[in-house]
Amino acid sequence: MRIGLIGTGRIGTFHAEVLSRHPAVDALLLADADPERAAAAALRTGGTAVTVDDLFTGAGEAHGLPDAVVICSATAAHAGLIARAARTGLPVFCEKPIALDLPGTLAALAEVEAAGSLLQLGFMRRFDAGYGEARAAVREGRLGRLHTVRAVTSDPTPPPAAYLPLSGGLYRDCLVHDFDILRWVTGREVSEVYATGSDAGPAMFREAGDVDTAAALLTLDDGTLATATATRCNGAGYDVRMELAGELDQIAVGLDDRTPLASAEPGGPGAPAKPWPGFLERFAPAYEAELAAFLRVVRGELANPCDGREALHALRIAEACEVSRRERRPVAMTEIPGG
């Protein structure tokens, strides 16, 4: 297969390295708004640096259209690139989000649906072994009636200040993963949210109109209560967990010898010697698995595990949380367009 990849920053280069090792990938075409960065990634992965236009026309160094495109560009470019790929008839894997707002997301989805093309979104937690086991435990009834879910996402250090105004905010950029995996693991929909946030940390969050720490209480459609918290300032390390409590049992995802958490109890476990430093290390196997799944989807061997409508559901929850934080009230999901 010939795979085109757009955006050779940190996650794009990581994906390019994964694709370069995959036995089904014969050629890798790499494009970036910065040609020098694309060339460096091509040198590193054995791919070929091309322009975005060449990728969609098959001209220049591309020498024909690829079989599929992987989009890892800046978020603001996602929707336009998805639409262009749809009109060209190319299957797409795109890092989340489709767009930073609902109108942009719905417009891109309309292009995909009108073209009848394929779009898979990069919610990598769906491919993590722990979340997969939690989903099985819930679906098989091993926990009994699920009554409480607690989701945690904590970054060890804030992103660059220049990134914040482009990120969409903590709910859309970070907690959207928790919203997606909550639906995927439980099989339920969110009916109402109540969210709040704090910008008491670094001043750059206040300047960007964002928060550095956030919490949301989500009521699911069967009455299960879920909390989702996130922070950009967790000095102990990268911490992503989910706890699921039922009438019969309780389990946790992300609890291992690298979880940046120490017990305050005498004789309890101390801080790990090597805590998780970031998302690429914590979820490396999941990232590889989602790209392998995408290649199988393109070949017609697998149903799409995370299409654009799934991403829309998660974004709508994030939008509801933003409304709730701003207006300081519970928000029913029926208030959010696009349902």
Tab-separated table of C-alpha atoms in Angstrom:
chain	number	residue	atom	x	y	z
A	1	MET	CA	0.000	0.000	0.000
A	2	ARG	CA	1.046	3.594	-0.657
A	3	ILE	CA	0.196	5.811	2.311
A	4	GLY	CA	0.291	9.592	2.318
A	5	LEU	CA	0.813	11.406	5.616
A	6	ILE	CA	0.237	15.120	6.162
A	7	GLY	CA	1.878	16.828	9.140
A	8	THR	CA	5.289	15.709	10.342
A	9	GLY	CA	5.378	17.198	13.827
A	10	ARG	CA	5.750	15.010	16.912
A	11	ILE	CA	2.697	12.786	16.463
A	12	GLY	CA	3.011	12.792	12.658
A	13	THR	CA	6.618	11.612	12.765
A	14	PHE	CA	5.651	8.959	15.315
A	15	HIS	CA	2.893	7.708	12.998
A	16	ALA	CA	5.275	7.804	10.026
A	17	GLU	CA	7.744	5.603	11.897
A	18	VAL	CA	4.978	3.144	12.768
A	19	LEU	CA	3.759	3.021	9.157
A	20	SER	CA	7.287	2.629	7.804
A	21	ARG	CA	7.642	-0.589	9.824
A	22	HIS	CA	4.283	-2.059	8.801
A	23	PRO	CA	4.632	-4.924	6.301
A	24	ALA	CA	1.585	-3.766	4.312
A	25	VAL	CA	3.083	-0.329	3.581
A	26	ASP	CA	5.249	-0.290	0.453
A	27	ALA	CA	5.675	3.475	0.133
A	28	LEU	CA	5.255	6.426	2.470
A	29	LEU	CA	4.644	9.940	1.101
A	30	LEU	CA	5.173	12.706	3.659
A	31	ALA	CA	3.888	16.270	3.347
A	32	ASP	CA	4.065	19.253	5.683
A	33	ALA	CA	3.511	22.998	5.514
A	34	ASP	CA	7.231	23.176	6.325
A	35	PRO	CA	9.045	21.335	3.472
A	36	GLU	CA	12.235	21.010	5.526
A	37	ARG	CA	10.373	19.232	8.297
A	38	ALA	CA	8.807	16.832	5.773
A	39	ALA	CA	12.241	16.159	4.294
A	40	ALA	CA	13.703	15.428	7.733
A	41	ALA	CA	10.877	13.010	8.516
A	42	ALA	CA	11.305	11.324	5.139
A	43	LEU	CA	15.015	10.854	5.802
A	44	ARG	CA	14.244	9.409	9.223
A	45	THR	CA	11.585	6.967	8.016
A	46	GLY	CA	12.691	6.090	4.494
A	47	GLY	CA	9.695	7.896	3.010
A	48	THR	CA	9.444	10.455	0.213
A	49	ALA	CA	8.833	14.144	0.900
A	50	VAL	CA	6.071	15.633	-1.269
A	51	THR	CA	3.794	18.649	-1.219
A	52	VAL	CA	0.186	18.465	-0.079
A	53	ASP	CA	-0.952	19.345	-3.612
A	54	ASP	CA	1.191	16.572	-5.072
A	55	LEU	CA	-0.316	14.140	-2.585
A	56	PHE	CA	-3.863	14.876	-3.754
A	57	THR	CA	-3.062	15.063	-7.477
A	58	GLY	CA	-0.425	12.366	-7.777
A	59	ALA	CA	1.917	14.852	-9.439
A	60	GLY	CA	5.594	15.579	-8.756
A	61	GLU	CA	7.367	13.192	-6.421
A	62	ALA	CA	4.080	11.532	-5.485
A	63	HIS	CA	3.865	9.715	-8.852
A	64	GLY	CA	0.229	8.786	-8.463
A	65	LEU	CA	-2.379	8.941	-5.741
A	66	PRO	CA	-1.797	7.083	-2.468
A	67	ASP	CA	-4.160	4.342	-1.314
A	68	ALA	CA	-5.018	6.300	1.832
A	69	VAL	CA	-4.096	9.445	3.754
A	70	VAL	CA	-3.164	9.955	7.398
A	71	ILE	CA	-3.779	13.513	8.654
A	72	CYS	CA	-1.622	14.758	11.547
A	73	SER	CA	-1.491	18.437	10.621
A	74	ALA	CA	-2.381	21.423	12.779
A	75	THR	CA	-5.979	21.097	13.992
A	76	ALA	CA	-7.187	24.109	12.012
A	77	ALA	CA	-6.347	22.271	8.771
A	78	HIS	CA	-8.098	18.978	9.593
A	79	ALA	CA	-11.568	19.744	8.231
A	80	GLY	CA	-10.292	21.140	4.928
A	81	LEU	CA	-7.959	18.205	4.377
A	82	ILE	CA	-10.686	15.692	5.241
A	83	ALA	CA	-13.008	17.337	2.711
A	84	ARG	CA	-10.302	17.406	0.044
A	85	ALA	CA	-9.507	13.737	0.584
A	86	ALA	CA	-13.210	12.853	0.424
A	87	ARG	CA	-13.610	14.672	-2.888
A	88	THR	CA	-10.528	12.853	-4.197
A	89	GLY	CA	-11.916	9.499	-3.083
A	90	LEU	CA	-9.167	8.769	-0.577
A	91	PRO	CA	-9.762	6.931	2.719
A	92	VAL	CA	-8.610	9.029	5.680
A	93	PHE	CA	-7.258	8.461	9.153
A	94	CYS	CA	-7.289	11.764	11.041
A	95	GLU	CA	-6.009	12.662	14.467
A	96	LYS	CA	-8.732	14.162	16.619
A	97	PRO	CA	-10.505	16.514	16.358
A	98	ILE	CA	-12.208	16.861	12.994
A	99	ALA	CA	-12.554	20.579	13.779
A	100	LEU	CA	-12.586	22.795	16.857
A	101	ASP	CA	-16.285	23.600	16.589
A	102	LEU	CA	-19.532	21.863	15.710
A	103	PRO	CA	-20.218	23.707	12.420
A	104	GLY	CA	-16.777	22.801	11.074
A	105	THR	CA	-17.164	19.211	12.216
A	106	LEU	CA	-20.613	18.826	10.675
A	107	ALA	CA	-19.457	20.379	7.386
A	108	ALA	CA	-16.531	17.963	7.112
A	109	LEU	CA	-18.752	14.997	7.939
A	110	ALA	CA	-21.206	16.115	5.268
A	111	GLU	CA	-18.371	16.041	2.703
A	112	VAL	CA	-17.383	12.529	3.779
A	113	GLU	CA	-20.945	11.250	3.693
A	114	ALA	CA	-21.696	12.880	0.318
A	115	ALA	CA	-18.614	11.256	-1.180
A	116	GLY	CA	-19.292	7.915	0.500
A	117	SER	CA	-15.658	7.844	1.625
A	118	LEU	CA	-13.955	6.449	4.710
A	119	LEU	CA	-12.947	8.487	7.757
A	120	GLN	CA	-11.410	6.950	10.879
A	121	LEU	CA	-10.625	9.178	13.875
A	122	GLY	CA	-7.612	8.799	16.133
A	123	PHE	CA	-9.091	7.968	19.529
A	124	MET	CA	-6.249	5.646	20.467
A	125	ARG	CA	-7.592	4.654	23.892
A	126	ARG	CA	-10.065	2.369	22.110
A	127	PHE	CA	-7.028	0.258	21.162
A	128	ASP	CA	-5.437	0.150	24.623
A	129	ALA	CA	-5.476	-3.305	26.237
A	130	GLY	CA	-6.676	-2.033	29.616
A	131	TYR	CA	-9.636	-0.123	28.212
A	132	GLY	CA	-10.499	-3.114	26.053
A	133	GLU	CA	-10.593	-5.362	29.117
A	134	ALA	CA	-12.719	-2.825	30.998
A	135	ARG	CA	-15.199	-2.724	28.123
A	136	ALA	CA	-15.418	-6.517	28.157
A	137	ALA	CA	-15.932	-6.572	31.937
A	138	VAL	CA	-18.799	-4.081	31.707
A	139	ARG	CA	-20.442	-5.683	28.687
A	140	GLU	CA	-20.207	-9.196	30.189
A	141	GLY	CA	-21.745	-8.061	33.469
A	142	ARG	CA	-18.720	-8.943	35.596
A	143	LEU	CA	-19.055	-5.724	37.598
A	144	GLY	CA	-22.803	-6.036	38.069
A	145	ARG	CA	-24.833	-2.875	37.689
A	146	LEU	CA	-22.362	-0.092	36.997
A	147	HIS	CA	-23.004	2.855	39.290
A	148	THR	CA	-19.833	5.000	39.210
A	149	VAL	CA	-17.077	5.763	36.696
A	150	ARG	CA	-14.089	7.997	37.439
A	151	ALA	CA	-11.859	9.147	34.571
A	152	VAL	CA	-8.562	10.998	35.043
A	153	THR	CA	-6.264	12.650	32.504
A	154	SER	CA	-3.294	14.584	33.875
A	155	ASP	CA	-0.428	16.001	31.824
A	156	PRO	CA	2.901	16.478	33.633
A	157	THR	CA	3.656	19.889	32.124
A	158	PRO	CA	1.630	22.524	30.242
A	159	PRO	CA	1.917	22.791	26.442
A	160	PRO	CA	3.626	25.815	24.856
A	161	ALA	CA	1.703	29.054	25.345
A	162	ALA	CA	1.314	29.473	21.578
A	163	TYR	CA	-0.576	26.171	21.399
A	164	LEU	CA	-3.339	27.111	23.814
A	165	PRO	CA	-5.357	29.513	21.604
A	166	LEU	CA	-5.272	26.874	18.842
A	167	SER	CA	-6.161	23.883	21.015
A	168	GLY	CA	-9.872	24.443	21.485
A	169	GLY	CA	-9.506	24.400	25.262
A	170	LEU	CA	-9.030	21.692	27.863
A	171	TYR	CA	-12.434	20.036	27.311
A	172	ARG	CA	-12.111	19.760	23.514
A	173	ASP	CA	-8.383	19.059	23.364
A	174	CYS	CA	-7.828	16.788	26.354
A	175	LEU	CA	-11.009	15.597	28.057
A	176	VAL	CA	-12.558	14.699	24.692
A	177	HIS	CA	-10.569	11.445	24.958
A	178	ASP	CA	-12.270	10.683	28.279
A	179	PHE	CA	-15.673	11.487	26.825
A	180	ASP	CA	-15.094	9.142	23.901
A	181	ILE	CA	-13.751	6.274	25.979
A	182	LEU	CA	-16.551	6.658	28.527
A	183	ARG	CA	-19.104	6.007	25.782
A	184	TRP	CA	-17.030	3.192	24.271
A	185	VAL	CA	-16.423	1.306	27.522
A	186	THR	CA	-19.906	1.661	29.008
A	187	GLY	CA	-21.976	1.504	25.824
A	188	ARG	CA	-24.113	4.327	27.213
A	189	GLU	CA	-24.762	7.902	26.146
A	190	VAL	CA	-24.265	11.032	28.254
A	191	SER	CA	-27.574	12.737	29.003
A	192	GLU	CA	-26.433	15.709	31.129
A	193	VAL	CA	-23.195	17.410	32.201
A	194	TYR	CA	-22.156	19.837	34.909
A	195	ALA	CA	-18.633	21.193	34.497
A	196	THR	CA	-16.283	23.671	36.073
A	197	GLY	CA	-12.666	24.686	35.653
A	198	SER	CA	-9.830	26.619	37.256
A	199	ASP	CA	-7.296	28.963	35.674
A	200	ALA	CA	-5.352	29.482	38.917
A	201	GLY	CA	-2.155	28.046	37.407
A	202	PRO	CA	0.171	29.668	34.853
A	203	ALA	CA	-1.025	33.025	33.522
A	204	MET	CA	-0.929	31.821	29.916
A	205	PHE	CA	-4.170	29.886	30.486
A	206	ARG	CA	-6.009	33.005	31.605
A	207	GLU	CA	-4.575	34.931	28.673
A	208	ALA	CA	-5.869	32.253	26.288
A	209	GLY	CA	-9.308	32.134	27.930
A	210	ASP	CA	-8.658	28.517	28.908
A	211	VAL	CA	-8.382	26.590	32.175
A	212	ASP	CA	-5.476	24.484	33.387
A	213	THR	CA	-7.651	22.164	35.492
A	214	ALA	CA	-11.196	20.978	34.877
A	215	ALA	CA	-13.806	18.630	36.271
A	216	ALA	CA	-17.095	17.378	34.874
A	217	LEU	CA	-19.925	15.368	36.367
A	218	LEU	CA	-21.695	13.379	33.658
A	219	THR	CA	-24.988	11.562	34.058
A	220	LEU	CA	-25.378	8.624	31.676
A	221	ASP	CA	-28.682	7.639	30.142
A	222	ASP	CA	-29.088	4.674	32.526
A	223	GLY	CA	-28.398	6.756	35.646
A	224	THR	CA	-24.719	5.835	36.016
A	225	LEU	CA	-22.683	8.749	37.351
A	226	ALA	CA	-19.274	9.550	35.891
A	227	THR	CA	-16.646	12.113	36.751
A	228	ALA	CA	-13.923	13.249	34.385
A	229	THR	CA	-11.052	15.420	35.588
A	230	ALA	CA	-8.046	16.825	33.771
A	231	THR	CA	-5.090	19.067	34.472
A	232	ARG	CA	-2.112	20.386	32.547
A	233	CYS	CA	0.019	20.650	35.715
A	234	ASN	CA	0.558	17.177	37.211
A	235	GLY	CA	4.201	17.250	38.304
A	236	ALA	CA	4.267	13.564	39.278
A	237	GLY	CA	3.975	12.430	35.652
A	238	TYR	CA	1.488	11.509	32.927
A	239	ASP	CA	-1.553	9.958	34.578
A	240	VAL	CA	-4.465	8.507	32.608
A	241	ARG	CA	-6.822	6.177	34.467
A	242	MET	CA	-10.397	5.000	34.584
A	243	GLU	CA	-12.053	3.420	37.597
A	244	LEU	CA	-15.315	1.517	37.152
A	245	ALA	CA	-17.374	0.526	40.191
A	246	GLY	CA	-20.339	-1.821	40.089
A	247	GLU	CA	-22.508	-3.690	42.566
A	248	LEU	CA	-20.349	-6.828	42.180
A	249	ASP	CA	-16.806	-5.603	41.585
A	250	GLN	CA	-14.519	-2.642	40.889
A	251	ILE	CA	-11.644	-2.356	38.412
A	252	ALA	CA	-9.144	0.266	37.272
A	253	VAL	CA	-7.523	0.981	33.916
A	254	GLY	CA	-4.048	2.527	33.885
A	255	LEU	CA	-2.984	1.256	37.309
A	256	ASP	CA	0.487	-0.280	36.972
A	257	ASP	CA	4.070	0.105	38.169
A	258	ARG	CA	4.483	3.342	36.178
A	259	THR	CA	1.328	5.124	37.369
A	260	PRO	CA	2.516	8.421	38.938
A	261	LEU	CA	0.682	7.875	42.204
A	262	ALA	CA	2.034	7.203	45.708
A	263	SER	CA	0.090	5.913	48.704
A	264	ALA	CA	-0.119	8.058	51.826
A	265	GLU	CA	-0.707	4.941	53.943
A	266	PRO	CA	2.105	3.565	56.117
A	267	GLY	CA	3.642	0.687	54.196
A	268	GLY	CA	1.671	1.508	51.052
A	269	PRO	CA	3.282	1.614	47.605
A	270	GLY	CA	5.535	4.573	46.946
A	271	ALA	CA	6.018	6.659	43.833
A	272	PRO	CA	7.163	4.674	40.774
A	273	ALA	CA	10.832	4.764	39.861
A	274	LYS	CA	9.983	5.499	36.234
A	275	PRO	CA	6.565	7.209	35.923
A	276	TRP	CA	4.965	7.666	32.521
A	277	PRO	CA	6.417	10.876	30.990
A	278	GLY	CA	3.812	11.474	28.278
A	279	PHE	CA	1.120	10.147	25.961
A	280	LEU	CA	3.407	8.733	23.270
A	281	GLU	CA	5.113	6.447	25.770
A	282	ARG	CA	1.940	5.477	27.655
A	283	PHE	CA	-0.100	4.698	24.555
A	284	ALA	CA	2.556	3.586	22.037
A	285	PRO	CA	1.028	0.095	21.542
A	286	ALA	CA	-2.439	1.626	21.135
A	287	TYR	CA	-1.208	4.071	18.483
A	288	GLU	CA	0.346	1.190	16.548
A	289	ALA	CA	-2.835	-0.873	16.858
A	290	GLU	CA	-5.109	1.916	15.584
A	291	LEU	CA	-2.982	2.446	12.469
A	292	ALA	CA	-2.844	-1.301	11.842
A	293	ALA	CA	-6.636	-1.335	12.141
A	294	PHE	CA	-6.916	1.548	9.661
A	295	LEU	CA	-4.881	-0.321	7.064
A	296	ARG	CA	-7.178	-3.323	7.500
A	297	VAL	CA	-10.233	-1.075	7.150
A	298	VAL	CA	-8.828	0.352	3.904
A	299	ARG	CA	-8.294	-3.201	2.609
A	300	GLY	CA	-11.872	-4.117	3.489
A	301	GLU	CA	-10.866	-6.584	6.202
A	302	LEU	CA	-12.343	-4.726	9.177
A	303	ALA	CA	-15.285	-2.477	9.960
A	304	ASN	CA	-14.413	1.127	10.844
A	305	PRO	CA	-13.712	1.114	14.628
A	306	CYS	CA	-14.132	4.888	15.104
A	307	ASP	CA	-15.890	6.832	12.373
A	308	GLY	CA	-16.569	10.547	12.198
A	309	ARG	CA	-19.934	10.321	13.942
A	310	GLU	CA	-18.219	8.805	16.977
A	311	ALA	CA	-15.930	11.836	17.102
A	312	LEU	CA	-18.959	14.109	16.823
A	313	HIS	CA	-20.533	12.520	19.922
A	314	ALA	CA	-17.384	13.191	21.984
A	315	LEU	CA	-17.120	16.776	20.730
A	316	ARG	CA	-20.754	17.472	21.620
A	317	ILE	CA	-20.044	16.403	25.212
A	318	ALA	CA	-17.034	18.741	25.280
A	319	GLU	CA	-19.222	21.542	23.911
A	320	ALA	CA	-21.800	20.893	26.630
A	321	CYS	CA	-19.056	21.121	29.251
A	322	GLU	CA	-17.896	24.467	27.863
A	323	VAL	CA	-21.447	25.824	28.046
A	324	SER	CA	-21.821	24.485	31.583
A	325	ARG	CA	-18.534	26.050	32.741
A	326	ARG	CA	-19.344	29.375	31.159
A	327	GLU	CA	-22.943	29.563	32.375
A	328	ARG	CA	-22.384	27.724	35.666
A	329	ARG	CA	-25.319	25.345	35.263
A	330	PRO	CA	-26.187	21.756	34.279
A	331	VAL	CA	-26.521	21.298	30.519
A	332	ALA	CA	-28.664	18.608	28.916
A	333	MET	CA	-27.173	17.033	25.783
A	334	THR	CA	-30.410	17.842	23.964
A	335	GLU	CA	-29.322	21.503	24.098
A	336	ILE	CA	-26.259	20.815	21.918
A	337	PRO	CA	-26.756	20.765	18.114
A	338	GLY	CA	-25.706	17.837	15.975
A	339	GLY	CA	-27.267	15.005	17.939
